[in-house]
Backbone as ProteinMPNN parsed JSONL, in Angstrom:
{"seq_chain_A": "DVHVYIDGHADLRGTTEYNVAVGDRRGNAVKEYLTRSGIDGDRLHVVSFGEEKPLEAATTENANAQNRRVDFRVMRGDVELVLEEGALVDDKGNPLTSKAPAEKTEPKTAP", "coords_chain_A": {"N_chain_A": [[0.814, -1.216, 0.0], [2.159, 1.149, 0.142], [3.402, 3.995, -1.495], [5.931, 5.798, -3.207], [6.674, 9.065, -3.901], [8.776, 10.705, -5.986], [10.203, 13.65, -6.049], [11.62, 15.735, -8.29], [13.924, 18.4, -8.402], [15.356, 21.565, -9.452], [18.014, 24.039, -9.608], [17.872, 27.686, -9.698], [18.964, 28.529, -12.073], [18.982, 28.607, -15.658], [16.433, 27.906, -18.209], [12.846, 27.634, -17.752], [11.813, 25.329, -19.022], [14.15, 23.819, -19.395], [14.895, 23.384, -16.7], [12.716, 21.906, -15.733], [13.082, 19.602, -17.229], [15.571, 18.821, -16.18], [14.862, 18.296, -13.491], [13.157, 16.15, -13.952], [14.91, 14.237, -15.099], [16.621, 13.906, -12.921], [14.871, 12.876, -10.959], [14.052, 10.495, -12.257], [16.481, 9.131, -12.413], [16.902, 8.5, -9.746], [14.648, 6.897, -9.333], [15.261, 4.77, -11.059], [17.55, 3.745, -9.775], [16.416, 2.918, -7.313], [14.641, 0.999, -8.245], [16.408, -0.878, -9.354], [17.44, -1.666, -6.966], [15.525, -3.263, -5.926], [12.949, -2.317, -5.358], [9.571, -2.199, -6.248], [8.822, -0.819, -9.314], [6.29, 0.116, -9.984], [5.37, 1.292, -7.725], [6.7, 3.607, -7.453], [6.804, 7.016, -8.183], [7.52, 9.657, -10.319], [7.831, 13.137, -10.121], [8.369, 16.236, -11.573], [9.407, 19.332, -10.457], [11.054, 21.235, -11.361], [12.322, 24.448, -11.228], [10.394, 25.462, -9.589], [9.888, 25.172, -6.793], [11.927, 26.291, -4.881], [14.275, 25.835, -2.215], [15.902, 27.812, -1.36], [16.061, 31.215, -2.276], [18.223, 32.589, -3.202], [21.192, 32.789, -5.335], [23.604, 31.666, -4.689], [26.412, 29.38, -4.349], [25.859, 27.553, -2.302], [23.064, 27.883, -1.994], [22.188, 27.104, -4.555], [22.967, 24.412, -4.455], [21.248, 23.442, -2.487], [18.844, 23.683, -3.806], [19.077, 21.953, -5.969], [17.909, 18.983, -5.973], [16.338, 15.936, -4.787], [13.277, 15.195, -3.477], [11.521, 13.051, -1.266], [8.289, 11.743, -1.03], [6.561, 9.802, 0.992], [3.847, 7.778, 0.777], [0.954, 6.392, 2.145], [-2.113, 5.385, 1.656], [-3.973, 8.061, 2.736], [-1.932, 9.22, 4.137], [1.012, 11.051, 4.661], [4.46, 10.741, 4.998], [7.191, 12.487, 6.325], [10.553, 12.67, 5.579], [13.928, 13.002, 6.865], [16.082, 15.681, 5.706], [18.761, 15.542, 3.31], [22.391, 15.602, 2.913], [24.187, 18.449, 1.664], [25.589, 18.927, -1.551], [28.074, 19.915, -4.007], [28.188, 20.673, -7.601], [29.822, 18.589, -8.413], [29.441, 16.583, -6.641], [30.739, 16.839, -4.241], [30.832, 17.295, -0.716], [29.306, 20.148, 0.789], [30.265, 22.711, 3.01], [28.889, 24.593, 5.651], [29.147, 28.034, 5.502], [28.331, 30.018, 7.105], [28.417, 32.955, 9.098], [29.594, 33.033, 12.481], [27.299, 33.234, 15.178], [26.678, 36.322, 16.697], [26.946, 37.461, 20.026], [25.721, 39.492, 22.648], [27.817, 41.053, 25.067], [27.634, 40.105, 28.467], [26.6, 42.072, 31.176], [27.283, 42.985, 34.533], [24.734, 43.347, 37.049]], "CA_chain_A": [[0.0, 0.0, 0.0], [3.027, 2.328, 0.221], [3.915, 4.54, -2.738], [6.918, 6.851, -3.0], [6.722, 10.108, -4.918], [10.139, 11.217, -6.097], [10.061, 14.997, -6.58], [12.873, 16.261, -8.804], [14.034, 19.862, -8.365], [16.549, 22.161, -10.058], [18.294, 25.377, -9.083], [17.19, 28.768, -10.405], [19.631, 28.833, -13.336], [18.408, 27.93, -16.822], [15.042, 28.205, -18.548], [11.853, 26.793, -17.079], [11.757, 24.036, -19.715], [15.379, 23.097, -19.076], [14.865, 22.972, -15.304], [11.739, 20.821, -15.596], [13.751, 18.407, -17.77], [16.597, 18.427, -15.205], [14.16, 17.675, -12.369], [12.649, 14.859, -14.416], [16.056, 13.318, -15.196], [17.102, 13.656, -11.557], [13.907, 11.974, -10.333], [14.098, 9.191, -12.917], [17.729, 8.46, -12.021], [16.657, 7.931, -8.414], [13.687, 5.798, -9.517], [16.006, 3.642, -11.647], [18.391, 3.183, -8.717], [15.564, 2.21, -6.357], [14.107, -0.183, -8.933], [17.506, -1.857, -9.392], [17.655, -2.121, -5.588], [14.48, -4.207, -5.573], [11.635, -1.72, -5.098], [8.669, -2.315, -7.392], [8.713, 0.451, -10.024], [4.9, 0.576, -10.007], [5.119, 2.021, -6.481], [7.527, 4.807, -7.496], [6.213, 8.007, -9.077], [8.401, 10.813, -10.472], [7.215, 14.433, -10.401], [9.405, 17.267, -11.702], [9.002, 20.694, -10.148], [12.025, 22.154, -11.946], [12.743, 25.525, -10.325], [9.186, 26.017, -8.981], [9.84, 25.103, -5.334], [13.282, 26.371, -4.329], [14.451, 25.969, -0.763], [16.591, 29.092, -1.194], [15.846, 32.103, -3.42], [19.514, 33.142, -3.623], [21.892, 32.017, -6.37], [24.938, 31.305, -4.228], [26.726, 27.957, -4.532], [25.143, 26.798, -1.277], [21.637, 27.925, -2.322], [21.988, 26.249, -5.728], [23.085, 23.017, -4.021], [20.017, 23.084, -1.779], [17.74, 23.619, -4.765], [19.284, 20.766, -6.825], [17.62, 17.921, -5.011], [15.178, 15.068, -4.944], [12.541, 15.0, -2.232], [10.688, 11.857, -1.248], [7.032, 11.768, -0.3], [6.136, 8.423, 1.206], [2.396, 7.844, 0.948], [0.169, 5.174, 2.379], [-3.472, 5.903, 1.749], [-3.973, 9.517, 2.822], [-0.911, 9.613, 5.101], [2.307, 11.403, 4.09], [5.545, 10.727, 5.961], [8.266, 13.398, 5.947], [11.85, 12.131, 5.951], [14.973, 14.009, 7.103], [16.769, 16.138, 4.506], [20.098, 14.982, 3.164], [23.562, 16.481, 2.899], [24.327, 19.294, 0.482], [26.791, 18.679, -2.337], [28.223, 20.801, -5.154], [27.914, 20.041, -8.893], [30.665, 17.413, -8.593], [29.135, 15.61, -5.599], [31.55, 17.071, -3.047], [30.04, 17.886, 0.362], [29.468, 21.57, 1.07], [30.249, 23.062, 4.425], [28.211, 25.854, 5.904], [30.089, 29.122, 5.714], [27.597, 31.076, 7.79], [29.214, 33.531, 10.176], [29.193, 32.647, 13.838], [26.302, 34.134, 15.764], [27.251, 37.272, 17.644], [26.166, 37.619, 21.243], [26.028, 40.7, 23.436], [28.5, 40.721, 26.319], [26.783, 40.256, 29.638], [27.089, 43.045, 32.144], [26.814, 42.721, 35.912], [23.678, 44.293, 37.449]], "C_chain_A": [[0.847, 1.265, 0.0], [3.51, 2.706, -1.182], [4.876, 5.661, -2.4], [6.869, 7.798, -4.192], [8.113, 10.725, -4.861], [10.037, 12.568, -6.806], [11.425, 15.537, -6.99], [12.845, 17.782, -8.851], [15.327, 20.299, -9.037], [16.809, 23.511, -9.402], [17.66, 26.42, -10.001], [17.847, 29.158, -11.723], [18.942, 28.083, -14.466], [16.954, 28.311, -17.055], [14.107, 27.269, -17.791], [11.819, 25.396, -17.698], [12.982, 23.184, -19.388], [15.326, 22.556, -17.646], [13.843, 21.878, -15.028], [12.358, 19.517, -16.109], [14.819, 17.907, -16.807], [15.945, 17.724, -14.012], [13.635, 16.298, -12.727], [13.776, 13.834, -14.518], [16.567, 12.93, -13.815], [16.167, 12.651, -10.858], [13.939, 10.578, -10.933], [15.375, 8.432, -12.616], [17.566, 7.809, -10.654], [15.684, 6.761, -8.518], [14.391, 4.565, -10.072], [16.876, 2.957, -10.597], [17.545, 2.362, -7.733], [14.969, 0.946, -6.962], [15.169, -1.278, -9.023], [17.783, -2.432, -8.003], [16.528, -3.012, -5.091], [13.115, -3.623, -5.261], [10.812, -1.777, -6.373], [8.477, -0.944, -8.033], [7.305, 0.996, -10.104], [4.542, 1.383, -8.764], [5.915, 3.32, -6.408], [6.982, 5.765, -8.551], [7.108, 9.245, -9.114], [7.57, 12.042, -10.832], [8.352, 15.445, -10.499], [8.807, 18.633, -11.415], [9.959, 21.706, -10.765], [12.476, 23.165, -10.91], [11.582, 26.082, -9.506], [9.187, 26.069, -7.46], [11.244, 25.151, -4.737], [13.256, 26.401, -2.809], [15.068, 27.317, -0.445], [16.389, 29.931, -2.453], [17.151, 32.693, -3.952], [20.131, 32.274, -4.715], [23.334, 31.737, -5.978], [25.168, 29.819, -4.465], [25.936, 27.094, -3.546], [23.64, 26.754, -1.573], [21.34, 27.037, -3.527], [22.048, 24.775, -5.344], [21.821, 22.569, -3.289], [18.852, 22.913, -2.747], [17.873, 22.451, -5.744], [19.1, 19.55, -5.933], [16.499, 17.03, -5.512], [14.564, 14.937, -3.566], [11.703, 13.744, -2.372], [9.419, 12.144, -0.461], [6.565, 10.322, -0.211], [4.661, 8.457, 1.57], [1.828, 6.452, 1.21], [-1.258, 5.627, 2.614], [-3.415, 7.424, 1.727], [-2.895, 10.043, 3.756], [0.392, 9.901, 4.362], [3.34, 11.431, 5.204], [6.651, 11.648, 5.467], [9.572, 12.845, 6.482], [12.848, 13.261, 6.135], [15.628, 14.418, 5.786], [18.196, 15.625, 4.49], [21.181, 16.036, 3.173], [23.582, 17.279, 1.603], [25.635, 18.986, -0.211], [26.851, 19.675, -3.485], [27.954, 20.02, -6.441], [28.705, 18.765, -9.13], [30.422, 16.349, -7.53], [29.956, 15.761, -4.342], [30.705, 17.731, -1.962], [30.345, 19.367, 0.534], [29.45, 21.779, 2.571], [29.565, 24.4, 4.568], [29.249, 26.919, 6.201], [29.389, 30.303, 6.371], [28.45, 31.636, 8.909], [28.69, 33.097, 11.532], [28.24, 33.696, 14.39], [26.964, 35.032, 16.801], [26.34, 37.383, 18.858], [26.642, 38.878, 21.957], [26.794, 40.293, 24.688], [27.561, 40.997, 27.497], [27.419, 41.244, 30.602], [26.51, 42.713, 33.511], [25.763, 43.75, 36.276], [24.165, 45.369, 38.384]], "O_chain_A": [[0.301, 2.361, -0.131], [3.963, 1.857, -1.95], [4.673, 6.391, -1.431], [7.005, 7.38, -5.342], [8.558, 11.202, -3.817], [9.811, 12.625, -8.014], [12.286, 15.771, -6.142], [11.862, 18.38, -9.288], [16.268, 19.518, -9.177], [15.941, 24.062, -8.725], [16.987, 26.07, -10.971], [17.34, 30.034, -12.424], [18.372, 27.017, -14.235], [16.322, 28.952, -16.214], [14.531, 26.243, -17.259], [11.799, 24.397, -16.979], [12.868, 21.985, -19.135], [15.673, 21.4, -17.407], [14.074, 21.015, -14.182], [12.182, 18.46, -15.504], [14.967, 16.698, -16.627], [16.42, 16.678, -13.571], [13.663, 15.382, -11.904], [13.623, 12.695, -14.077], [16.903, 11.772, -13.568], [16.632, 11.692, -10.242], [13.862, 9.586, -10.208], [15.359, 7.202, -12.569], [18.038, 6.694, -10.431], [15.877, 5.739, -7.859], [14.15, 3.447, -9.614], [16.932, 1.728, -10.538], [17.917, 1.248, -7.367], [14.811, -0.061, -6.273], [14.88, -2.454, -8.801], [18.297, -3.544, -7.875], [16.566, -3.472, -3.95], [12.197, -4.373, -4.926], [11.301, -1.443, -7.452], [8.02, -0.009, -7.374], [7.118, 2.201, -10.273], [3.527, 2.08, -8.747], [5.822, 4.053, -5.424], [6.728, 5.363, -9.687], [7.421, 9.818, -8.071], [6.723, 11.998, -11.724], [9.205, 15.508, -9.614], [7.831, 19.043, -12.042], [9.707, 22.91, -10.703], [12.955, 22.794, -9.838], [11.755, 27.073, -8.797], [8.537, 26.943, -6.886], [11.706, 24.17, -4.154], [12.325, 26.928, -2.2], [14.799, 27.901, 0.604], [16.528, 29.425, -3.567], [17.171, 33.244, -5.053], [19.66, 31.169, -4.987], [24.194, 31.588, -6.846], [24.226, 29.08, -4.749], [25.414, 26.04, -3.909], [23.011, 25.707, -1.42], [20.354, 26.3, -3.526], [21.266, 23.972, -5.853], [21.376, 21.433, -3.458], [17.971, 22.083, -2.522], [16.868, 22.003, -6.295], [20.02, 19.139, -5.226], [15.821, 17.318, -6.498], [15.251, 14.606, -2.6], [11.234, 13.414, -3.461], [9.463, 12.711, 0.631], [6.218, 9.704, -1.217], [4.27, 9.088, 2.552], [2.197, 5.475, 0.558], [-1.57, 6.193, 3.661], [-2.864, 8.01, 0.795], [-2.94, 11.214, 4.135], [0.832, 9.1, 3.537], [3.128, 12.068, 6.236], [7.013, 11.59, 4.291], [9.702, 12.58, 7.677], [12.643, 14.36, 5.62], [15.724, 13.614, 4.859], [18.768, 15.312, 5.535], [20.92, 17.215, 3.412], [23.06, 16.839, 0.578], [26.666, 18.805, 0.437], [25.827, 20.219, -3.898], [27.545, 18.859, -6.397], [28.313, 17.94, -9.956], [31.109, 15.328, -7.507], [29.889, 14.908, -3.456], [29.934, 18.643, -2.261], [31.497, 19.79, 0.438], [28.719, 21.112, 3.303], [29.663, 25.248, 3.681], [30.122, 26.731, 7.048], [29.805, 31.45, 6.21], [29.135, 30.883, 9.601], [27.501, 32.829, 11.704], [28.364, 34.887, 14.102], [27.708, 34.568, 17.664], [25.115, 37.398, 18.732], [27.808, 39.264, 21.874], [26.457, 39.287, 25.312], [26.812, 41.974, 27.515], [28.633, 41.241, 30.807], [25.386, 42.222, 33.623], [25.868, 44.907, 35.868], [23.385, 46.227, 38.797]]}, "name": "protein", "num_of_chains": 1, "seq": "DVHVYIDGHADLRGTTEYNVAVGDRRGNAVKEYLTRSGIDGDRLHVVSFGEEKPLEAATTENANAQNRRVDFRVMRGDVELVLEEGALVDDKGNPLTSKAPAEKTEPKTAP"}
């Protein structure tokens, strides 16, 4: 009774048509891998959102990496399960590290 929806996404670069095709290829590559791993292909459904649902609106390397992704929606009847997000990688598959500045705190003063 469980079906997995594989949502393919792309970053904000490129035309809408190109990004939809990228999301479709990305989703189908994951479907092919899961099918080769023994999951019934009839239970796997690919949906391409292209650039329509970015996680980040910026065009930095880190934002682009977050937007180039595949999300899984695991469905059983009317129930959707949300799985943890994965690691971010660059165009070559290398892990990205967060380069966010350390949070600044105010020095505490004695009363």
